[in-house]
Coordinates of C-alpha atoms and ligand atoms in Angstrom, one line a residue:
Chain A
M23 CA -6.3 32.5 -27.1
D24 CA -4.9 30.1 -29.7
G25 CA -3.7 33.0 -31.8
P26 CA -1.9 32.9 -35.1
L27 CA 1.2 30.9 -34.6
E28 CA 4.6 32.2 -34.9
K29 CA 6.5 29.1 -35.5
I30 CA 10.3 28.9 -35.1
E31 CA 12.0 26.0 -36.9
R32 CA 15.7 25.3 -36.3
G33 CA 18.4 22.6 -37.0
P34 CA 19.6 20.0 -36.7
E35 CA 22.5 21.9 -38.4
P36 CA 23.8 25.1 -36.8
A37 CA 21.5 28.1 -37.2
K38 CA 22.1 31.8 -36.5
L39 CA 20.2 32.7 -33.3
S40 CA 19.5 36.2 -32.4
L41 CA 19.8 36.5 -28.6
S42 CA 19.2 39.4 -26.4
V43 CA 22.0 39.3 -23.8
N44 CA 22.6 42.0 -21.2
G45 CA 20.6 44.4 -23.4
A46 CA 22.5 43.8 -26.6
T47 CA 21.4 41.7 -29.5
L48 CA 24.0 39.1 -30.2
V49 CA 24.1 36.5 -33.0
A50 CA 25.3 33.0 -32.1
E51 CA 25.6 30.3 -34.7
V52 CA 24.9 27.1 -32.8
E53 CA 23.0 23.8 -33.1
P54 CA 19.6 23.4 -31.3
R55 CA 21.2 21.0 -28.9
A56 CA 23.6 23.8 -27.5
S57 CA 22.8 24.8 -24.0
L58 CA 22.6 28.5 -23.1
L59 CA 25.6 27.9 -20.8
D60 CA 27.8 26.6 -23.6
T61 CA 26.6 29.2 -26.0
L62 CA 27.4 32.0 -23.6
R63 CA 30.8 30.7 -22.8
E64 CA 32.0 29.1 -26.0
T65 CA 30.3 31.1 -28.7
L66 CA 29.7 34.5 -27.2
D67 CA 32.8 34.7 -25.1
L68 CA 30.8 35.5 -22.0
T69 CA 32.8 33.3 -19.6
G70 CA 31.6 34.8 -16.4
T71 CA 28.9 32.1 -16.2
K72 CA 30.4 28.9 -14.9
K73 CA 29.9 25.2 -15.5
G74 CA 29.9 23.0 -12.5
C75 CA 27.8 19.8 -12.8
N76 CA 26.1 20.4 -16.2
Q77 CA 23.0 18.7 -14.8
G78 CA 21.1 21.3 -12.8
A79 CA 22.5 20.4 -9.5
C80 CA 25.0 23.1 -8.5
G81 CA 23.8 26.5 -9.5
A82 CA 27.2 27.7 -10.9
C83 CA 25.5 28.5 -14.2
T84 CA 22.7 30.6 -12.8
V85 CA 21.6 33.4 -15.1
W86 CA 18.3 35.3 -15.5
V87 CA 15.9 34.6 -18.4
D88 CA 13.1 37.2 -18.6
G89 CA 14.1 38.4 -15.2
R90 CA 13.9 35.0 -13.4
R91 CA 16.9 33.0 -12.0
V92 CA 17.3 29.8 -13.9
V93 CA 20.1 27.3 -14.6
S94 CA 21.6 27.8 -18.0
C95 CA 23.0 24.3 -18.3
L96 CA 19.4 22.9 -18.6
T97 CA 18.3 25.8 -20.8
L98 CA 18.7 25.5 -24.6
A99 CA 20.0 28.6 -26.3
V100 CA 17.5 28.1 -29.1
A101 CA 14.7 28.4 -26.6
C102 CA 15.9 31.8 -25.6
E103 CA 15.2 33.5 -28.9
G104 CA 12.8 36.3 -28.1
R105 CA 13.6 36.2 -24.4
E106 CA 15.9 38.5 -22.4
V107 CA 19.0 36.9 -20.9
T108 CA 21.1 38.5 -18.2
T109 CA 24.5 37.2 -17.1
I110 CA 26.9 38.3 -14.4
E111 CA 28.6 40.5 -17.1
G112 CA 25.3 42.5 -17.2
L113 CA 25.7 43.5 -13.5
V114 CA 28.0 46.5 -13.2
E115 CA 29.1 47.6 -9.7
H116 CA 26.0 46.1 -8.3
P117 CA 25.7 46.4 -4.5
M118 CA 25.7 42.6 -4.3
Q119 CA 29.1 42.4 -6.0
E120 CA 30.4 45.1 -3.7
A121 CA 29.1 43.1 -0.7
F122 CA 30.6 39.8 -1.8
L123 CA 34.0 41.6 -2.1
S124 CA 33.8 43.4 1.2
C125 CA 32.5 40.4 3.1
D126 CA 35.0 38.0 1.6
A127 CA 32.1 35.8 0.5
L128 CA 34.3 33.6 -1.7
Q129 CA 37.5 31.5 -1.7
C130 CA 38.2 30.1 -5.1
G131 CA 35.4 32.2 -6.6
Y132 CA 34.1 29.5 -9.0
C133 CA 30.6 29.5 -7.7
T134 CA 30.5 33.3 -7.2
P135 CA 28.9 34.5 -10.4
G136 CA 26.0 32.0 -9.8
Q137 CA 25.7 33.0 -6.2
I138 CA 25.4 36.7 -7.1
M139 CA 22.9 36.1 -9.8
S140 CA 20.9 34.0 -7.5
A141 CA 21.3 36.4 -4.5
V142 CA 20.0 39.5 -6.3
K143 CA 16.8 37.6 -7.2
L144 CA 16.5 36.2 -3.7
L145 CA 16.2 39.7 -2.4
E146 CA 13.7 40.7 -5.1
E147 CA 11.6 37.6 -4.4
G148 CA 11.5 38.6 -0.7
H149 CA 12.9 35.4 0.8
A150 CA 15.8 36.8 2.8
G151 CA 14.0 37.5 6.1
N152 CA 16.5 35.6 8.3
D153 CA 19.5 33.3 7.9
A154 CA 17.5 30.1 7.7
E155 CA 15.3 31.5 5.0
I156 CA 18.4 32.7 3.1
A157 CA 20.0 29.3 3.4
E158 CA 16.8 27.6 2.1
W159 CA 16.2 29.8 -0.8
M160 CA 19.9 29.9 -1.8
S161 CA 20.2 26.1 -1.6
G162 CA 20.4 25.8 -5.3
N163 CA 23.8 27.4 -5.3
L164 CA 26.5 25.0 -3.9
C165 CA 29.9 26.3 -2.7
R166 CA 32.6 23.7 -2.7
C167 CA 34.7 26.1 -0.5
A168 CA 31.8 26.4 2.0
A169 CA 31.9 30.2 2.0
Y170 CA 28.2 30.1 3.1
P171 CA 28.4 32.2 6.3
H172 CA 30.0 35.0 4.4
I173 CA 27.7 34.7 1.5
R174 CA 24.7 35.0 3.9
Q175 CA 26.4 38.0 5.5
A176 CA 26.8 39.7 2.1
I177 CA 23.1 39.1 1.4
R178 CA 22.1 40.4 4.8
E179 CA 24.1 43.6 4.3
V180 CA 22.6 44.3 0.9
R181 CA 19.1 43.5 2.3
D182 CA 19.8 46.0 5.0
G183 CA 20.9 48.7 2.6
E184 CA 24.6 48.7 3.7
H185 CA 25.9 48.8 0.1
Q186 CA 24.3 51.5 -2.1
Chain B
M16 CA 24.2 15.1 -26.8
H17 CA 23.1 13.8 -30.3
A18 CA 22.1 16.3 -33.0
M19 CA 18.4 17.3 -33.1
S20 CA 16.1 19.8 -34.5
Y21 CA 13.8 22.2 -32.7
A22 CA 10.4 23.7 -33.4
R23 CA 8.6 26.3 -31.3
V24 CA 4.8 26.3 -31.6
G25 CA 2.3 28.9 -30.5
D26 CA -1.0 26.9 -30.2
V27 CA -2.3 23.6 -29.0
A28 CA -3.3 22.4 -32.5
S29 CA 0.2 22.9 -33.9
A30 CA 1.8 21.2 -30.9
L31 CA -0.4 18.2 -31.4
A32 CA 0.3 18.1 -35.2
E33 CA 4.1 18.4 -34.6
G34 CA 4.0 16.0 -31.6
A35 CA 2.6 13.2 -33.8
D36 CA 6.1 12.7 -35.3
P37 CA 7.3 9.6 -33.5
D38 CA 10.8 10.9 -33.2
S39 CA 9.7 14.1 -31.4
R40 CA 9.2 15.1 -27.8
F41 CA 7.8 18.1 -26.0
L42 CA 10.0 20.6 -24.3
A43 CA 8.6 22.5 -21.3
G44 CA 11.0 23.7 -18.6
G45 CA 13.6 21.3 -19.9
T46 CA 14.9 20.4 -16.4
T47 CA 14.2 16.7 -17.0
E48 CA 14.3 16.6 -20.8
V49 CA 17.6 18.4 -21.4
D50 CA 19.2 16.3 -18.7
M51 CA 17.9 13.0 -20.3
L52 CA 19.0 14.0 -23.7
R53 CA 22.5 15.0 -22.5
I54 CA 23.1 11.7 -20.7
G55 CA 21.8 9.7 -23.7
V56 CA 18.7 8.3 -22.0
A57 CA 16.3 10.2 -24.2
R58 CA 17.0 9.6 -27.9
E59 CA 14.5 11.8 -29.7
R60 CA 15.7 13.8 -32.7
R61 CA 13.3 16.7 -32.5
L62 CA 12.0 18.9 -29.7
I63 CA 8.7 20.7 -29.8
D64 CA 9.0 23.7 -27.5
I65 CA 5.5 24.2 -26.0
N66 CA 6.4 27.1 -23.7
D67 CA 4.4 29.6 -25.8
L68 CA 1.2 27.7 -25.5
P69 CA -1.5 29.4 -23.5
L70 CA -1.5 26.7 -20.8
N71 CA 0.2 28.6 -17.9
T72 CA -2.8 29.9 -16.1
I73 CA -3.5 29.3 -12.4
E74 CA -7.3 29.6 -11.9
D75 CA -9.5 29.4 -8.8
L76 CA -12.5 27.3 -9.5
P77 CA -15.9 28.2 -8.1
G78 CA -16.4 26.3 -4.9
G79 CA -12.8 26.4 -3.8
G80 CA -10.9 24.2 -6.3
L81 CA -8.0 25.0 -8.6
R82 CA -7.1 24.6 -12.2
L83 CA -3.4 24.5 -12.8
G84 CA -2.3 24.9 -16.5
A85 CA 0.3 22.3 -17.5
L86 CA 2.8 25.0 -18.2
A87 CA 2.3 26.9 -14.9
R88 CA 5.7 26.9 -13.1
M89 CA 6.2 25.3 -9.7
S90 CA 7.4 28.7 -8.3
D91 CA 4.3 30.5 -9.6
V92 CA 1.8 27.9 -8.3
A93 CA 3.5 28.0 -4.9
A94 CA 3.3 31.8 -4.8
T95 CA -0.4 32.1 -5.6
P96 CA -2.3 33.4 -2.5
S97 CA -5.4 31.3 -2.9
V98 CA -3.2 28.1 -3.2
R99 CA -1.3 29.1 -0.1
E100 CA -4.6 29.6 1.8
R101 CA -6.5 26.6 0.7
F102 CA -3.8 24.0 0.1
P103 CA -0.8 24.4 2.4
M104 CA 0.6 21.0 1.7
L105 CA 0.7 21.7 -2.0
V106 CA 2.7 24.8 -1.4
Q107 CA 5.1 23.0 1.0
A108 CA 5.6 20.1 -1.4
L109 CA 6.4 22.6 -4.2
E110 CA 8.8 24.7 -2.1
L111 CA 10.6 21.7 -0.6
G112 CA 11.3 20.4 -4.1
A113 CA 14.4 21.1 -6.3
S114 CA 15.8 24.6 -6.0
A115 CA 14.5 28.2 -6.6
Q116 CA 16.1 28.2 -10.0
L117 CA 14.7 24.9 -11.0
R118 CA 11.2 25.7 -9.7
N119 CA 11.2 28.9 -11.9
M120 CA 11.8 26.6 -14.9
A121 CA 9.9 23.4 -14.1
S122 CA 6.3 23.2 -15.2
M123 CA 3.5 21.2 -13.5
G124 CA 3.0 19.0 -16.5
G125 CA 6.7 18.3 -16.8
N126 CA 6.8 17.5 -13.1
M127 CA 4.3 14.7 -13.5
M128 CA 6.5 13.3 -16.3
Q129 CA 9.9 13.5 -14.6
R130 CA 12.1 10.4 -14.8
V131 CA 13.4 8.3 -11.9
R132 CA 16.7 9.2 -10.2
C133 CA 18.0 5.5 -10.1
G134 CA 21.7 5.8 -10.9
Y135 CA 21.5 2.8 -13.3
F136 CA 18.7 4.2 -15.2
R137 CA 20.8 7.3 -15.8
E138 CA 23.9 5.2 -16.8
A139 CA 23.6 4.0 -20.4
G140 CA 25.4 0.6 -20.5
M141 CA 24.1 -0.7 -17.2
P142 CA 21.3 -3.3 -17.2
C143 CA 18.0 -1.4 -16.6
N144 CA 14.6 -2.8 -17.5
K145 CA 13.1 0.7 -17.5
R146 CA 15.6 2.0 -20.0
E147 CA 16.3 -1.2 -22.0
P148 CA 13.3 -3.6 -21.4
G149 CA 14.6 -7.1 -20.6
S150 CA 18.2 -6.1 -19.8
G151 CA 17.8 -6.7 -16.1
C152 CA 17.9 -4.5 -13.0
A153 CA 21.4 -3.4 -11.8
A154 CA 19.9 -1.8 -8.7
Q155 CA 18.9 -5.2 -7.3
G156 CA 22.4 -6.2 -6.5
G157 CA 23.8 -2.7 -6.6
F158 CA 23.2 0.6 -4.9
H159 CA 19.6 1.1 -3.9
R160 CA 19.4 3.0 -0.7
G161 CA 17.0 5.5 -2.2
H162 CA 14.8 2.9 -3.8
A163 CA 11.1 2.0 -3.2
V164 CA 9.6 -0.5 -0.8
L165 CA 6.0 -0.2 -2.0
G166 CA 4.6 -0.9 -5.4
T167 CA 7.8 -2.6 -6.5
S168 CA 8.2 -5.6 -8.8
E169 CA 11.1 -7.9 -9.5
H170 CA 11.7 -5.9 -12.7
C171 CA 12.0 -2.4 -11.2
F172 CA 11.9 -0.7 -7.9
A173 CA 12.9 2.8 -8.7
T174 CA 11.3 5.5 -6.5
H175 CA 9.0 8.0 -8.1
P176 CA 10.8 11.2 -7.3
S177 CA 8.1 13.9 -7.4
D178 CA 7.1 15.8 -4.3
V179 CA 4.2 17.8 -5.6
A180 CA 2.6 14.8 -7.2
V181 CA 2.3 13.2 -3.7
A182 CA 0.3 16.2 -2.4
L183 CA -1.8 16.2 -5.6
V184 CA -2.7 12.5 -5.3
A185 CA -3.8 13.1 -1.7
L186 CA -6.0 15.8 -3.0
D187 CA -7.8 13.6 -5.6
A188 CA -6.4 15.8 -8.4
V189 CA -7.5 15.1 -12.0
I190 CA -5.2 15.3 -15.0
H191 CA -6.4 16.6 -18.3
L192 CA -4.9 15.4 -21.6
Q193 CA -5.5 16.4 -25.2
G194 CA -4.6 14.3 -28.2
R195 CA -5.2 14.7 -31.9
Y196 CA -8.4 12.8 -31.6
G197 CA -9.9 14.6 -28.5
E198 CA -9.6 15.4 -24.9
R199 CA -9.8 13.1 -21.8
A200 CA -9.3 13.3 -18.1
M201 CA -8.4 10.8 -15.4
P202 CA -7.6 10.7 -11.7
L203 CA -4.0 11.8 -11.3
E204 CA -3.4 8.6 -9.3
D205 CA -4.1 6.5 -12.4
F206 CA -1.6 8.6 -14.4
F207 CA 1.2 6.8 -12.6
L208 CA 1.7 3.1 -13.4
Q209 CA 3.5 0.6 -11.2
P210 CA 6.4 -1.1 -12.9
G211 CA 4.9 -4.6 -12.9
D212 CA 6.5 -6.4 -15.8
A213 CA 6.7 -3.3 -18.0
P214 CA 8.7 -0.7 -16.1
E215 CA 9.4 1.2 -19.3
R216 CA 5.7 2.2 -19.4
E217 CA 5.3 4.9 -16.8
H218 CA 2.1 6.7 -17.8
P219 CA -1.1 5.9 -19.7
I220 CA -0.3 8.7 -22.1
E221 CA -0.1 8.3 -25.9
H222 CA 2.9 9.6 -27.9
G223 CA 2.2 13.2 -28.8
E224 CA -0.6 13.6 -26.3
L225 CA -0.4 16.8 -24.4
I226 CA -1.1 17.4 -20.7
T227 CA -3.2 20.5 -20.6
A228 CA -4.1 21.0 -17.0
I229 CA -4.3 19.5 -13.5
E230 CA -7.5 20.2 -11.5
V231 CA -7.6 20.1 -7.8
P232 CA -11.2 19.7 -6.4
A233 CA -12.2 21.8 -3.5
A234 CA -11.1 20.2 -0.2
P235 CA -11.8 22.1 3.0
V236 CA -9.9 19.4 4.8
A237 CA -6.7 20.6 3.1
R238 CA -6.7 23.9 5.0
T239 CA -5.2 21.9 7.9
S240 CA -2.5 20.0 6.0
L241 CA 1.2 19.4 5.9
Y242 CA 3.9 18.1 3.6
W243 CA 6.8 16.6 5.5
K244 CA 10.0 15.6 3.7
V245 CA 12.7 13.5 5.3
R246 CA 16.0 13.5 3.4
D247 CA 19.8 13.2 3.7
R248 CA 20.4 17.0 3.7
E249 CA 18.1 19.8 4.7
S250 CA 17.4 21.3 1.3
Y251 CA 17.8 20.6 -2.4
E252 CA 17.5 16.8 -2.1
F253 CA 15.0 14.2 -3.0
A254 CA 13.0 12.5 -0.3
L255 CA 13.9 9.4 1.5
V256 CA 10.4 9.5 2.9
S257 CA 7.7 12.1 2.6
A258 CA 4.1 12.4 3.6
A259 CA 1.3 14.7 2.6
V260 CA -1.5 14.7 5.2
A261 CA -4.7 16.6 5.7
A262 CA -7.1 16.0 8.5
T263 CA -10.3 17.3 10.1
V264 CA -10.4 16.3 13.8
T265 CA -13.4 17.3 16.0
N266 CA -13.7 16.2 19.7
G267 CA -10.7 14.0 19.3
V268 CA -12.2 12.0 16.4
I269 CA -10.8 12.0 12.9
R270 CA -13.7 13.0 10.6
E271 CA -11.7 13.1 7.4
V272 CA -8.1 12.3 6.5
R273 CA -6.0 12.3 3.4
L274 CA -2.6 10.7 3.4
A275 CA -0.1 10.0 0.6
L276 CA 3.6 9.0 0.7
G277 CA 6.6 9.9 -1.4
G278 CA 10.1 8.6 -1.5
V279 CA 9.1 5.0 -0.7
A280 CA 7.0 3.9 -3.6
T281 CA 7.3 3.5 -7.4
R282 CA 4.4 6.0 -7.8
P283 CA 3.0 8.8 -5.6
W284 CA 1.5 6.5 -3.0
R285 CA -2.0 7.2 -1.7
A286 CA -2.2 5.5 1.7
R287 CA -5.7 4.2 1.5
A288 CA -5.3 1.4 4.0
A289 CA -4.2 3.9 6.6
E290 CA -6.9 6.4 5.7
Q291 CA -9.6 3.7 6.1
M292 CA -8.3 2.7 9.5
L293 CA -8.1 6.2 10.7
T294 CA -11.4 7.6 9.5
G295 CA -13.9 7.8 12.3
G296 CA -11.4 6.7 14.9
P297 CA -9.6 8.5 17.8
A298 CA -6.8 10.9 17.0
I299 CA -4.3 9.2 19.2
S300 CA -0.8 7.9 18.7
D301 CA -1.7 4.3 19.1
A302 CA -4.2 4.6 16.2
F303 CA -1.6 6.4 14.1
E304 CA 0.9 3.7 14.7
A305 CA -1.5 0.9 13.8
A306 CA -2.5 2.7 10.6
A307 CA 1.2 3.3 9.7
S308 CA 2.0 -0.4 10.2
A309 CA -1.0 -1.5 8.1
E310 CA 0.1 0.8 5.3
L311 CA 3.6 -0.5 5.3
A312 CA 2.7 -4.2 5.8
P313 CA 3.1 -5.0 2.1
A314 CA 6.5 -3.3 1.9
V315 CA 9.3 -5.3 0.2
P316 CA 12.7 -4.3 1.5
H317 CA 16.1 -4.7 -0.1
P318 CA 19.3 -4.8 2.0
Q319 CA 20.1 -1.0 1.7
N320 CA 16.6 0.4 1.9
A321 CA 14.9 -1.7 4.6
F322 CA 15.3 1.3 7.0
K323 CA 12.7 3.1 4.9
I324 CA 9.9 1.0 6.4
E325 CA 10.5 2.2 9.9
L326 CA 11.2 5.7 8.7
A327 CA 8.0 5.8 6.8
K328 CA 6.0 4.6 9.8
R329 CA 7.5 7.2 12.1
T330 CA 7.0 9.9 9.5
I331 CA 3.3 9.0 9.2
V332 CA 2.8 9.1 13.0
R333 CA 4.6 12.4 13.2
V334 CA 2.6 14.1 10.5
L335 CA -0.7 12.8 11.9
E336 CA 0.3 14.0 15.4
R337 CA 1.1 17.4 13.9
V338 CA -2.0 18.0 11.9
S339 CA -4.4 16.6 14.6
A340 CA -2.8 19.0 17.1
A341 CA -3.3 22.0 14.7
Ligands
LIG17 C1 18.9 18.8 -9.6 C2 17.4 18.5 -9.7 C3 16.7 18.4 -8.5 C4 15.4 18.1 -8.5 N1 14.7 18.0 -7.2 C5 13.4 17.7 -7.2 C6 12.7 17.5 -6.0 O1 13.3 17.6 -4.9 N2 11.3 17.3 -6.1 C7 10.7 17.2 -7.3 O2 9.4 17.0 -7.2 N3 11.3 17.3 -8.4 C8 12.6 17.6 -8.4 N4 13.3 17.7 -9.6 C9 12.6 17.4 -10.9 C10 11.9 18.6 -11.5 O3 10.8 19.0 -10.7 C11 11.4 18.2 -12.9 O4 12.5 18.0 -13.7 C12 10.5 19.2 -13.5 O5 9.3 19.3 -12.7 C13 10.1 18.8 -14.9 O6 9.4 19.9 -15.5 P1 9.8 20.6 -16.8 O7 8.8 21.6 -17.2 O8 11.2 21.1 -16.7 O9 9.7 19.4 -17.8 P2 10.6 19.0 -19.1 O10 12.0 18.6 -18.7 O11 10.5 20.1 -20.2 O12 9.8 17.8 -19.6 C14 9.8 16.5 -18.9 C15 9.1 15.5 -19.7 O13 7.7 15.8 -19.7 C16 7.2 15.9 -21.0 N5 6.3 17.0 -21.0 C17 6.5 18.3 -20.4 N6 5.3 19.0 -20.4 C18 4.4 18.2 -21.0 C19 3.0 18.4 -21.4 N7 2.4 19.5 -21.1 N8 2.4 17.4 -22.0 C20 3.0 16.2 -22.3 N9 4.3 16.0 -22.0 C21 5.0 17.0 -21.4 C22 8.4 16.2 -21.9 O14 8.3 15.8 -23.2 C23 9.5 15.4 -21.2 O15 9.5 14.1 -21.6 C24 14.7 18.0 -9.7 C25 15.3 18.2 -10.9 C26 16.7 18.5 -10.9 C27 17.4 18.6 -12.2
LIG18 S1 15.4 0.0 -10.3 FE1 14.3 0.3 -12.3 S2 15.3 2.1 -13.0 FE2 16.7 1.3 -11.6 S3 18.1 -0.2 -12.7 FE3 16.3 -1.4 -11.9 S4 14.9 -1.3 -13.7 FE4 16.3 0.3 -14.0
LIG19 S1 26.3 23.7 -14.1 FE1 24.2 24.2 -14.2 S2 23.5 23.7 -12.2 FE2 25.6 22.9 -12.2
LIG20 S1 34.1 30.0 -3.4 FE1 34.9 28.1 -4.2 S2 33.1 27.1 -4.7 FE2 32.3 28.8 -3.7

């Protein structure tokens, strides 16, 4: 179905991108080389999403694009026009947030937004059957403070409906 | 990252037209491309976003094969029921690669084109024949614990990092390409070039040519198959050694076997010497050990990666024992 093309052409100079973030349409004036991560943090003042490695290796920058968990450091903002972006700011009193608090699933908290964005999808994807499975499917989110046991506990509790 | 422009195209013809620009590069999941641009290894000035092309389908072929669109995501291929049923080692190779987030982004075509993880390749300024032809190879006298022992040359011995390509090569997969002047297909194995004296050339693909699909022919043998990945940590790490194996064993005799290795070679490594020795022979550990030794006989070790030879042999024996017991 090679249909009529809708071609988008941007840059190299900054261009006004219209991005759908957490249900709102936001305009960011950035160059095509800008990552989604930098655009969220530096241009849109959505600093909940964190930068760890900036090379896809730590998961601190995890957000959802069109409902799937991805790393925003290797995603270009310009590639998200027409897609739906969800960040930690888009989750309000989500059971996973409650569980992370009550389980003490963090120490410094730097990895936490990424952990939560990943954990919510983990449950939807159905890969939280036991601790080994949780560990495997959460392995894209590193925690320098090694809060892993409590992170897994929080995920188990949400899985088991203990936080409504 | 240097400044660049961006175009998003909606059909193959426009992708080919835009991709003809010598200063351009295709953008799929971006998990290699954005990384390479950021560290200054990729120098293109224009990205052609191909994610809207209708190349993301995962189709069952009549007779039991598969056709994977170049833009099908690793996570989606792994989750497809018919793939899980017919090609367990393909699913395992996918799910043991990268992380859940990256697998949601990474496309099958992009996976075939991913770049090596050699630290000197990634570090502009260090001698690296792959990045700067003729500049030397800093890994020779440097850190090379993860490097290859098979298919190496004095010019480069960086390991090919893909997992799923190893399973696909064992399955005789075929890669489909489309250029401005037509379409062609070749065995996936031939799509990966050994470094030889031109390590900068990794694939027989022309600039601006598009990978459209990967086809996996029917292989009943693959229903009993396994992908085993040995690495420094349990998850989210590249292989030190990996093996994709499929076998049909009846009355203790190996009727058919497929074996390919990852983590030890400069390309996804089809273990043909071992396959030949095993086929028609007894499914016993002695035979597995002999086949493993034959496959690793041409290995060229360096001081830090010599351990891979023994590790690869043991891995081969282990996977063969596992599938022949299944
Ligand atoms: C932290 C990290 C860990 C990883 N771990 C693993 C692992 O354990 N195992 C593993 O196998 N992989 C691993 N990877 C690599 C990952 O699988 C690849 O980066 C990914 O598959 C590339 O696909 P992509 O769609 O993101 O490609 P892109 O980054 O978009 O593109 C890669 C290259 O391919 C070209 N290209 C893409 N699609 C096409 C096409 N259809 N036709 C022609 N050219 C094309 C692009 O121009 C570019 O040069 C890891 C990556 C990261 C960042
Ligand atoms: S092993 Fe290959 S990629 Fe690494 S420094 Fe040598 S030439 Fe470059
Ligand atoms: S900052 Fe994106 S994965 Fe580390
Ligand atoms: S809580 Fe500190 S990095 Fe995870």
